[in-house]
mmCIF file of C-alpha atoms in Angstrom:
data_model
loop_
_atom_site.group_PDB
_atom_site.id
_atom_site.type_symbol
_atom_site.label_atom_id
_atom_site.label_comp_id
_atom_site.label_asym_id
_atom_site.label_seq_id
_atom_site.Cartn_x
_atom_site.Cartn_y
_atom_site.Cartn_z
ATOM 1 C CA UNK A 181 141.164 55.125 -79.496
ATOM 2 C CA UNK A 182 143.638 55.405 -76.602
ATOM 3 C CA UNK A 183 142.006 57.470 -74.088
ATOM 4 C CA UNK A 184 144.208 60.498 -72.377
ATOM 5 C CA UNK A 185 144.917 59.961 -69.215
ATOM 6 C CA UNK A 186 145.240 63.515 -67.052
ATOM 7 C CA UNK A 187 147.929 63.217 -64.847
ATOM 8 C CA UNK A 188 147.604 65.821 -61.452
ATOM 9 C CA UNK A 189 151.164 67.565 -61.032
ATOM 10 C CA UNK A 190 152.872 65.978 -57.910
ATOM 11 C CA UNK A 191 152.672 68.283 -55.152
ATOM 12 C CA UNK A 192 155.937 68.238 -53.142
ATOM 13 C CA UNK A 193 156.165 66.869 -49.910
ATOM 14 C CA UNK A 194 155.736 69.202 -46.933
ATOM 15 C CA UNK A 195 159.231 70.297 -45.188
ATOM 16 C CA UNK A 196 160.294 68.161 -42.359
ATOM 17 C CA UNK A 197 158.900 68.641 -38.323
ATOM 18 C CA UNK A 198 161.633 70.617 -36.539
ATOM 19 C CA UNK A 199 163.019 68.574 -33.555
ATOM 20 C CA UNK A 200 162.895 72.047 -31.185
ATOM 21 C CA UNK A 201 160.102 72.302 -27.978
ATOM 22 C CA UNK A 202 157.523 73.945 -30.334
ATOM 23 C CA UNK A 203 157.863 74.580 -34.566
ATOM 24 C CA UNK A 204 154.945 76.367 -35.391
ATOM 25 C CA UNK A 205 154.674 76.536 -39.380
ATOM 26 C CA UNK A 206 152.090 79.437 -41.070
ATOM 27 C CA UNK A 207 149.784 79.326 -38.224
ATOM 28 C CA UNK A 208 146.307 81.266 -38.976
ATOM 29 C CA UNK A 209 143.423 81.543 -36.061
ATOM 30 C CA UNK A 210 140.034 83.371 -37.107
ATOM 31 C CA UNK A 211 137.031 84.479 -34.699
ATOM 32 C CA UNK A 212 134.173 84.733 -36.361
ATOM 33 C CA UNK A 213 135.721 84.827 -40.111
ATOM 34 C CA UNK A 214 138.304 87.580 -38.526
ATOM 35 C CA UNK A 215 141.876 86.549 -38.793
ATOM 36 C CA UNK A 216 142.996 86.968 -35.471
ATOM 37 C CA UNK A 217 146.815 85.347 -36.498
ATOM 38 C CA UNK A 218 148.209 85.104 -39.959
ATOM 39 C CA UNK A 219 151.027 83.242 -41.144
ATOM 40 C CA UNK A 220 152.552 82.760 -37.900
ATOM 41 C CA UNK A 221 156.140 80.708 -37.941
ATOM 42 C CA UNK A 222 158.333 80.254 -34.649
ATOM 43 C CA UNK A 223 160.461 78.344 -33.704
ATOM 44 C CA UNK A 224 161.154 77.960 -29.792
ATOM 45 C CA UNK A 225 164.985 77.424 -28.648
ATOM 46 C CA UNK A 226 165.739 74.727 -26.064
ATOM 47 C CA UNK A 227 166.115 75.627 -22.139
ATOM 48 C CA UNK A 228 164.790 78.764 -22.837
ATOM 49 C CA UNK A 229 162.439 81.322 -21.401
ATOM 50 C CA UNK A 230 160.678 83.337 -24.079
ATOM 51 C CA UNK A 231 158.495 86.198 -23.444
ATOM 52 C CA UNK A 232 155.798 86.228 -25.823
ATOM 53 C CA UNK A 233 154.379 90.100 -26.074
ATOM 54 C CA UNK A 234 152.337 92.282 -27.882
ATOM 55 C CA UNK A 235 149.151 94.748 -28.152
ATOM 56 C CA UNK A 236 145.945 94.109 -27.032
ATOM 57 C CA UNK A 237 144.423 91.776 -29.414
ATOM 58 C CA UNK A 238 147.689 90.757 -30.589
ATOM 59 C CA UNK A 239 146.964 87.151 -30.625
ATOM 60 C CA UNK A 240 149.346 86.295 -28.115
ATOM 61 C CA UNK A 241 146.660 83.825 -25.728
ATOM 62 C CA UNK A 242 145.208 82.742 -29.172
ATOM 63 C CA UNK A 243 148.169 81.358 -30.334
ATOM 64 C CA UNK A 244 149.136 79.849 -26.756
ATOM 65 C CA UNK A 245 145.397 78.020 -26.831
ATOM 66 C CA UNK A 246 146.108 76.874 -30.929
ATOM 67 C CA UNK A 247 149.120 75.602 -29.826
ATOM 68 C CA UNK A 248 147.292 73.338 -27.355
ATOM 69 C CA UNK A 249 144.142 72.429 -29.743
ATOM 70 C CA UNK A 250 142.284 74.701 -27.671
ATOM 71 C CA UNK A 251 141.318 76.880 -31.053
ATOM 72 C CA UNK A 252 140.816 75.378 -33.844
ATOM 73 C CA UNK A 253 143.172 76.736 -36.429
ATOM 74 C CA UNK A 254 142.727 77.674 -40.181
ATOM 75 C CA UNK A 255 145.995 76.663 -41.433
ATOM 76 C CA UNK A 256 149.608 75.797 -40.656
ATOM 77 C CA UNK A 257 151.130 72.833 -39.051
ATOM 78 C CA UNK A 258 152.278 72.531 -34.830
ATOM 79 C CA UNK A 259 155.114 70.001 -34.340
ATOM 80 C CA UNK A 260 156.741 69.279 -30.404
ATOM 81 C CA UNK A 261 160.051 67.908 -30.164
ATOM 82 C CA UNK A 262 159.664 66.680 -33.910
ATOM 83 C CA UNK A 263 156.051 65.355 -33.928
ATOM 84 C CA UNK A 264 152.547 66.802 -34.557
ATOM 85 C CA UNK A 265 151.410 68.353 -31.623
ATOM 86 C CA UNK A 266 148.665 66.356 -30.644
ATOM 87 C CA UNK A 267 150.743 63.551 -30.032
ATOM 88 C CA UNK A 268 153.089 65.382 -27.550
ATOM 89 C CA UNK A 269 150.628 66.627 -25.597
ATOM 90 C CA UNK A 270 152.296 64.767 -22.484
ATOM 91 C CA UNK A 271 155.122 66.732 -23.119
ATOM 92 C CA UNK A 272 153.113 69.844 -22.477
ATOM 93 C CA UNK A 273 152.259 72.087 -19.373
ATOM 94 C CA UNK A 274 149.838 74.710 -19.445
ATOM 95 C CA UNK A 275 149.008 77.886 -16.957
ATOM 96 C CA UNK A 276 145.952 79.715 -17.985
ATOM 97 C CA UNK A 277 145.137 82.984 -16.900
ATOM 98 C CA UNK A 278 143.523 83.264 -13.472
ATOM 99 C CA UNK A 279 140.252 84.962 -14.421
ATOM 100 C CA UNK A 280 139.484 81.945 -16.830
ATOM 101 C CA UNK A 281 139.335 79.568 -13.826
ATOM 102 C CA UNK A 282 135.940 78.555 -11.995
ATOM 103 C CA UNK A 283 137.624 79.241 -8.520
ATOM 104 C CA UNK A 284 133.923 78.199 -6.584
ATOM 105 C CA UNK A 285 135.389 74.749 -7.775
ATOM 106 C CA UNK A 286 135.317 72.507 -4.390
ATOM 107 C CA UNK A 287 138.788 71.432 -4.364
ATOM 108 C CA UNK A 288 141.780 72.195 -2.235
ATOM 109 C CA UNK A 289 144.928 73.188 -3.068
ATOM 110 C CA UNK A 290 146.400 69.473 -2.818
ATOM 111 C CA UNK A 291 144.082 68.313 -4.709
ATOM 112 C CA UNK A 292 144.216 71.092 -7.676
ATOM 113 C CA UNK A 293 148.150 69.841 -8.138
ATOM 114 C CA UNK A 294 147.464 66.554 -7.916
ATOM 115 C CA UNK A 295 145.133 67.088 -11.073
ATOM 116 C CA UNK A 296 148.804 67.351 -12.858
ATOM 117 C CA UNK A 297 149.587 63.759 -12.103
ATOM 118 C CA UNK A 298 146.320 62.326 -13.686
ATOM 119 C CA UNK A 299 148.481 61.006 -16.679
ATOM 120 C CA UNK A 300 150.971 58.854 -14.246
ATOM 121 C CA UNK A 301 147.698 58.031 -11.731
ATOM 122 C CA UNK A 302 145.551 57.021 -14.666
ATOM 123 C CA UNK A 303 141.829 58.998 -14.873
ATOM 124 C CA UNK A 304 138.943 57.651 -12.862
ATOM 125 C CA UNK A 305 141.683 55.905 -9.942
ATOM 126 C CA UNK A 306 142.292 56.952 -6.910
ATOM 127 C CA UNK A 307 145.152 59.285 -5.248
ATOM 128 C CA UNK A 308 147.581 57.534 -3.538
ATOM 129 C CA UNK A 309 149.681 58.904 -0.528
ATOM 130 C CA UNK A 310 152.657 58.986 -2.823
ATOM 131 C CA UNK A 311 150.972 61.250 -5.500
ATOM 132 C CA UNK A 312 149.836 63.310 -2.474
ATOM 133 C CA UNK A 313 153.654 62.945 -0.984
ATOM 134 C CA UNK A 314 154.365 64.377 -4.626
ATOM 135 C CA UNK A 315 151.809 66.695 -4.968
ATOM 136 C CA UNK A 316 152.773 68.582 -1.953
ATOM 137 C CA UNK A 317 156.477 68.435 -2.600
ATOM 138 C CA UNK A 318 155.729 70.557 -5.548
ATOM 139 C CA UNK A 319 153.902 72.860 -3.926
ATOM 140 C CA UNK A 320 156.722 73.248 -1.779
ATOM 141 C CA UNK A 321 158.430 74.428 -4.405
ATOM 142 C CA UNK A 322 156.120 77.354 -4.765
ATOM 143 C CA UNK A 323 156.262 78.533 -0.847
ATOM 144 C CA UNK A 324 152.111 76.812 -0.674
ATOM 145 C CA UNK A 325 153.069 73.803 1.175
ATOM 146 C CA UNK A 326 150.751 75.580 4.509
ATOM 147 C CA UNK A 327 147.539 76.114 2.212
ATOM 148 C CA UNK A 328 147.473 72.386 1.080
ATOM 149 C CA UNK A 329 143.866 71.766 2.619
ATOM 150 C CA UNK A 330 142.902 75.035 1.773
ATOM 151 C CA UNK A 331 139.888 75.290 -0.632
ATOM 152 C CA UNK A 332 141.333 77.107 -3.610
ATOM 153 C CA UNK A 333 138.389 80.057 -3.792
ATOM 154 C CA UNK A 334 139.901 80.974 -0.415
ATOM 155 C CA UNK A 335 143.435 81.603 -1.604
ATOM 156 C CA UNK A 336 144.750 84.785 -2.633
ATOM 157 C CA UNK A 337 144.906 85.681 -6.535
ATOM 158 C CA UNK A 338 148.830 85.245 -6.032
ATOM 159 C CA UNK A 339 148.387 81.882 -3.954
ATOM 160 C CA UNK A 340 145.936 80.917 -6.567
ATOM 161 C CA UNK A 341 148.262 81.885 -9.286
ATOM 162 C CA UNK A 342 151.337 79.425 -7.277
ATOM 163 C CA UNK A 343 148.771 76.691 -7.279
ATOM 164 C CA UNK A 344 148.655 76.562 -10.960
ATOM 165 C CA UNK A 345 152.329 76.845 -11.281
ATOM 166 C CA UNK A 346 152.560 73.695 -9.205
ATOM 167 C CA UNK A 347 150.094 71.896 -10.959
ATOM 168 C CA UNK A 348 152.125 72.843 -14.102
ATOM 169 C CA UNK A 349 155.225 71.410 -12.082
ATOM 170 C CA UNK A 350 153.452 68.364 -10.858
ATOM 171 C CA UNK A 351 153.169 67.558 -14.648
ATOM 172 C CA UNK A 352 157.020 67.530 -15.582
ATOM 173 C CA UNK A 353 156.221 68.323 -18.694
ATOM 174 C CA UNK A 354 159.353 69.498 -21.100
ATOM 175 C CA UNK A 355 157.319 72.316 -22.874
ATOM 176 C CA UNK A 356 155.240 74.753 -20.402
ATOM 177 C CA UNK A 357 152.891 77.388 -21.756
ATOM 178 C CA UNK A 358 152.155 80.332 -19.515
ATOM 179 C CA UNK A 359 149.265 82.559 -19.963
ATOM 180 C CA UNK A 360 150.025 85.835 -18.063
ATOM 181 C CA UNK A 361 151.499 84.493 -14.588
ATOM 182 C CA UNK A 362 152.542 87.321 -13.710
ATOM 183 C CA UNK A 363 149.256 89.399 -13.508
ATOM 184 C CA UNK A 364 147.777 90.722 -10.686
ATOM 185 C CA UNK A 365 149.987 89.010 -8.364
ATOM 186 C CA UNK A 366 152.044 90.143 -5.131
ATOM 187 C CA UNK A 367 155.867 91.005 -5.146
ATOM 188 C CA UNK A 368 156.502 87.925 -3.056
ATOM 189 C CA UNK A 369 154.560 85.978 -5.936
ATOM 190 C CA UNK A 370 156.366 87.559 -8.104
ATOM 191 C CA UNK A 371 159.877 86.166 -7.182
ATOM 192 C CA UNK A 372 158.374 82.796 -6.897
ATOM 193 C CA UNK A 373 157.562 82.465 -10.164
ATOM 194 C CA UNK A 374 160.657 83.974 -11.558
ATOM 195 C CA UNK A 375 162.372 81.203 -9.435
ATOM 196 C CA UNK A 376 160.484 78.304 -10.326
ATOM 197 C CA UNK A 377 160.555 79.573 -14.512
ATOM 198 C CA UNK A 378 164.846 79.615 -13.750
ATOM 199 C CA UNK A 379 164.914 76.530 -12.377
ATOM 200 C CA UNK A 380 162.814 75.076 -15.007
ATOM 201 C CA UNK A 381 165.595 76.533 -17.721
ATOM 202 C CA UNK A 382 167.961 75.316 -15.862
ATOM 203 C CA UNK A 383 166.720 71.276 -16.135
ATOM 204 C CA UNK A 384 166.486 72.079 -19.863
ATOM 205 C CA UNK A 385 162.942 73.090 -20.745
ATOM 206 C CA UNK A 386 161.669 75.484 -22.241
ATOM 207 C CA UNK A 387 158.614 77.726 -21.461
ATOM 208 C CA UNK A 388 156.639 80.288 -23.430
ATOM 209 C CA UNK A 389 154.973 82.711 -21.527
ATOM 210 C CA UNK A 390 152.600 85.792 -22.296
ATOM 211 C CA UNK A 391 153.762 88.840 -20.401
ATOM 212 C CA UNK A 392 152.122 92.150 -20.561
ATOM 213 C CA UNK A 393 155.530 94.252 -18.901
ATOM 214 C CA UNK A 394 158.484 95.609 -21.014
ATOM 215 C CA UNK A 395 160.331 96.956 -18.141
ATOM 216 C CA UNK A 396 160.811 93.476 -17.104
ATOM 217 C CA UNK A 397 160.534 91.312 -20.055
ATOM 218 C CA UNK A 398 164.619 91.565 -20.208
ATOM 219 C CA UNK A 399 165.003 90.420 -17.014
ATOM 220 C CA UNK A 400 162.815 87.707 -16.818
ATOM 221 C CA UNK A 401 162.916 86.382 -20.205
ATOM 222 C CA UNK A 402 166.011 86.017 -22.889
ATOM 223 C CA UNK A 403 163.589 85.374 -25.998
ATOM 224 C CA UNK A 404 160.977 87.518 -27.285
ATOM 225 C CA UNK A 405 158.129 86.252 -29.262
ATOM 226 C CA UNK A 406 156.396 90.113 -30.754
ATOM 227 C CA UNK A 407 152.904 89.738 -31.790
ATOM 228 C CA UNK A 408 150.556 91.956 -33.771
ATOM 229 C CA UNK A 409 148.149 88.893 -35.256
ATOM 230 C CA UNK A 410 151.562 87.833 -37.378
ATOM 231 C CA UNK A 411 155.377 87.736 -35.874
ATOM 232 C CA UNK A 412 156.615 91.188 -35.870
ATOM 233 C CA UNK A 413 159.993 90.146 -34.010
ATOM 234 C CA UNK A 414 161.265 86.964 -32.839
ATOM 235 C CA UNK A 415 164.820 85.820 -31.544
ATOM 236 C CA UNK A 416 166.868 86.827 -28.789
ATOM 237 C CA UNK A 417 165.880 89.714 -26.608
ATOM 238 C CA UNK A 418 168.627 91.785 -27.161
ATOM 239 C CA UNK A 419 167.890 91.931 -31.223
ATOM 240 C CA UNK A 420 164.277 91.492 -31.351
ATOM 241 C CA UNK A 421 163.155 93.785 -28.419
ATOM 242 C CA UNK A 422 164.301 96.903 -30.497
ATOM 243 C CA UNK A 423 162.562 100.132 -30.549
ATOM 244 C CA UNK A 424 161.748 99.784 -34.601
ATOM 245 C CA UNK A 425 160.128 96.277 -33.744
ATOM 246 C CA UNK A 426 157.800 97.900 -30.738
ATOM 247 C CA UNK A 427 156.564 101.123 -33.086
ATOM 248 C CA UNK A 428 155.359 98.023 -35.994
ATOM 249 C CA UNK A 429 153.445 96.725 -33.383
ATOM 250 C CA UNK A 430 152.305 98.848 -31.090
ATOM 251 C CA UNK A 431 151.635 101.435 -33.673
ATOM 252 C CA UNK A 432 153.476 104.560 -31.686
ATOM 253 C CA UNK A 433 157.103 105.123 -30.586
ATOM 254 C CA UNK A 434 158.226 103.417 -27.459
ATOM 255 C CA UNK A 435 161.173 102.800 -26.212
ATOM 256 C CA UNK A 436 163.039 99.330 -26.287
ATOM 257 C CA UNK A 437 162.887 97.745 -22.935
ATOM 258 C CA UNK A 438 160.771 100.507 -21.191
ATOM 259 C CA UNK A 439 157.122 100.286 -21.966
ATOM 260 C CA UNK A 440 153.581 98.519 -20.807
ATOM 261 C CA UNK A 441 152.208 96.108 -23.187
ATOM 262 C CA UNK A 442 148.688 95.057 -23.686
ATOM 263 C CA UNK A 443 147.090 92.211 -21.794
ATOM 264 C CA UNK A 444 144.449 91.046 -24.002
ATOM 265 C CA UNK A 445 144.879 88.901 -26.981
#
C-alpha cells in the first residue's frame, strides 16, 4: 500500500516591510491578559511631525514603548525604514516622559547627552573632548549650554525636559519618539522644543510624539495619530482631527481642534 501523504496548505507569504520611518502592521499590547492596543496599523510619513493623541488609557505611551521593544507585544509586525525594528534601532531616538526618570542619578547635564553618543564612543570607553565638544554643541541647541556641569536633579522640570531633547539630538537618529515633551514645562521650554522638533522636519526626519493638548496639536504637529487602544483616525491633521473622529474616542462631543486630551496611556 502507498501511504497518503497529508500535505499542509501553503500559507502565503507575509506582505512586504514598508520602506517609511515606522510601518506598524496589527499591533496588539496586553497588561495583564487586558488588551491595551488591538490591531493597530500606521504608517508614519517622511519629514514629518505627527501628534499622536488620545484618552487616558488610550495606549498612546504603550504603543511608543512596543515600538521600541520596551513591551512585549502580542501580535503584529514593526518595520523602520524597511526592516524589522530591532535591527534599526540606531536609527531611533527616544524621549520618555520626565516622571519615569531616576533624576537622584549623579550625572550632569554634559554627561546625560553624552549618553546619546554611546553608539559612536563604543560602551565601556571613555569620553573624549570631542564627544564632550559635541555633546555640548547640542545642548546649545536647546538654550542649556550654561547648566552643562549642573547635576541633572538640580535642573528645572523644563531644563530637565531640554536635557533629554539633547540627548535625543546627540543621537542623530532619523526616527525620534517623544513621550509627552511638552508636559509640565515653561513657555520658554515650550518654544524650544517646538524649534528643535521644526528643525528636525526640516533635515528630513520624522518624529512621533504623544501630546496631551488639542488647542495646539494643529500648530505643532501636521499628522495626527488618534488612539482609543486601536487607530480611531490617522492621516493629515486637517482630515483626521475632525470632530466625528474626537466623539469615537473620547466618548463625548468636542470640538475639532479645541479640546484637552488625556495624558495617561
Amino acid at each position: 500500500m502507498v501511504a497518503l501523504l497529508k500535505f499542509s496548505p501553503r500559507r502565503p507569504p507575509p506582505p512586504p516591510l514598508s520602506r517609511s520611518p515606522l510601518a506598524v502592521q496589527g499591533l496588539t499590547v496586553a497588561y495583564g491578559g487586558e488588551p491595551v492596543l488591538r490591531g493597530v496599523d500606521f504608517v508614519a510619513p517622511e519629514a514629518a511631525l505627527v501628534a499622536v493623541v488620545g484618552p487616558n488609557g488610550a495606549g498612546k505611551s504603550t504603543f511608543l514603548k512596543a515600538v521600541l521593544g520596551l513591551q512585549p507585544r502580542l501580535a503584529g509586525r514593526i518595520s523602520c525604514y524597511g526592516y524589522p525594528v530591532e535591527r534599526q534601532r540606531r536609527l531611533i531616538a527616544y524621549v520618555p516622559q520626565r516622571s519615569s526618570v531616576d533624576w537622584d542619578f549623579p550625572a550632569s547635564a554634559l554627561d546625560v547627552v553624552a549618553m546619546g553618543l554611546y553608539r559612536r564612543i563604543g560602551w565601556c570607553r571613555p569620553v573624549g573632548a570631542r564627544h564632550r565638544e559635541q555633546a555640548l554643541a547640542c545642548l546649545a541647541q536647546v538654550g542649556m549650554a550654561d547648566f552643562a556641569r549642573r547635576q541633572i536633579g538640580q535642573l528645572s522640570g523644563g531644563q530637565q525636559q531640554r536635557v533629554f531633547l539633547a540627548r535625543a539630538l546627540a543621537q542623530d537618529a532619523r526616527l525620534y519618539l517623544m513621550d509627552e515633551p511638552f508636559a509640565g514645562v515653561d513657555a520658554a521650554t515650550e518654544r524650544a522644543i517646538i524649534e528643535v522638533l521644526r528643525s528636525l522636519r526640516q533635515r528630513g526626519r520624522t518624529v512621533l510624539c504623544v501630546h496631551h493638548d488639542l488647542h495646539t496639536a494643529p500648530d505643532y504637529f501636521e499628522h495626527l495619530l488618534l488612539l482609543s487602544g486601536r487607530v480611531v483616525a490617522a492621516g493629515a491633521m486637517a482630515e483626521a482631527c475632525t470632530a466625528a473622529a474626537l466623539e469615537e474616542a473620547y466618548g463625548v462631543r468636542l470640538p475639532a481642534g479645541g479640546a484637552a486630551v488625556g495624558r495617561a496611556g
